[in-house]
Amino acid sequence: MDLTVWARDLARSLLAEPLPRRWAHSQGVAAKAQSLAGILGADAELLWAAAMLHDIGYAPSLATTGFHPLDGARYLRGRSAADERLVRLVANHSHALLEAEERGLREELESEFPILLDDAELVDALVYCDMTTTPDGTPTTVDARLAEILTRYDRDSLVGRFIRRADEDLRAAVYRVEARLILAEQ
């Protein structure tokens, strides 16, 4: 089966009905991933699948730890179409390791799903897609996205602390992808 069809169908089955806004976000993140195909080459399909699936851990049927990257990756680990790179991208998207630390889950995440250190450009690309897409699935800037997240979560909440800690790294990833896009246009 085609990876993108499988990923879309799986994400839809888990998110569309119980979490329509999260489903809209996932579709927007995948659309943003599609726009990066020219700079990703052979990894374009993998990024698209990861973008579509990155938030499936929010699905009520999957939420066991309450930490969506870990819950989603654990679910995907047993799926035949989900290779190791896809699972690890979902597990570590948007600097999840920092949030895992805030939640006391860093050791679990690191041991089960090590970061794809050899795929830094792919990891950056997923951050770019997630951090430039609103919760409703429309394009935005990284500045607006980070500000929006902080309007939903108290500054001193777990997510608020994570976003403040990750802010510089998230922005840097987005800027690196934007620079690659500019170079590709020249």
Steps between C-alpha positions, in 0.01 A plus 500: 500500500612856428647658816318830456161336449557277802610795718206718395246224555645409839514862620145562378371189678657609829448877493222614264201417716623538859739791434401688182722799573803274555411324173492840323841584649644167385373558147653848499834367627495236223421767240799698625709181470390467139643846435844374609516213250748690284762522776445155651534272201456135596383593852202707383251215539634410844468862617145520368403183688665625820325836463164328459560270797694725738203571729316166499605449861231753595231251388300396805543136408882534507560743787652286774784715638341832406812588300391485138839444330566193714145366478490545123842341444415201717187442298686534169783269608276198448365608161654330198507813282678705767873456462740598777577845358131590480437384856802689632397819318156485661653427842743790483312763302542865593763440768280258695798395709483828692131454572564137595750628754238735647266201530756265653495284184833591344671168575206306355489706182878492451534128558200393292532752217847654462517825306593470133835675527596401145182658365528852644358660185196272514451573871523875426251461217239347732555779754456752218174341386356480853618843615371683191149352508217620727281267704239545226741390227577835338851630431654739751838628613708339772463820707121489480489124566713519813300797628176311430617199699577723796149649484355151549731399784596690811861617488590283800304194391685193380446593133574866569834410658580264213424758231711761674790252528464382140431842346854565373543147362159501330570836335848388390356189333240708315763752389728224372220359284406846374865557402502169310184602316656832400814325374290253301322789324827655384 
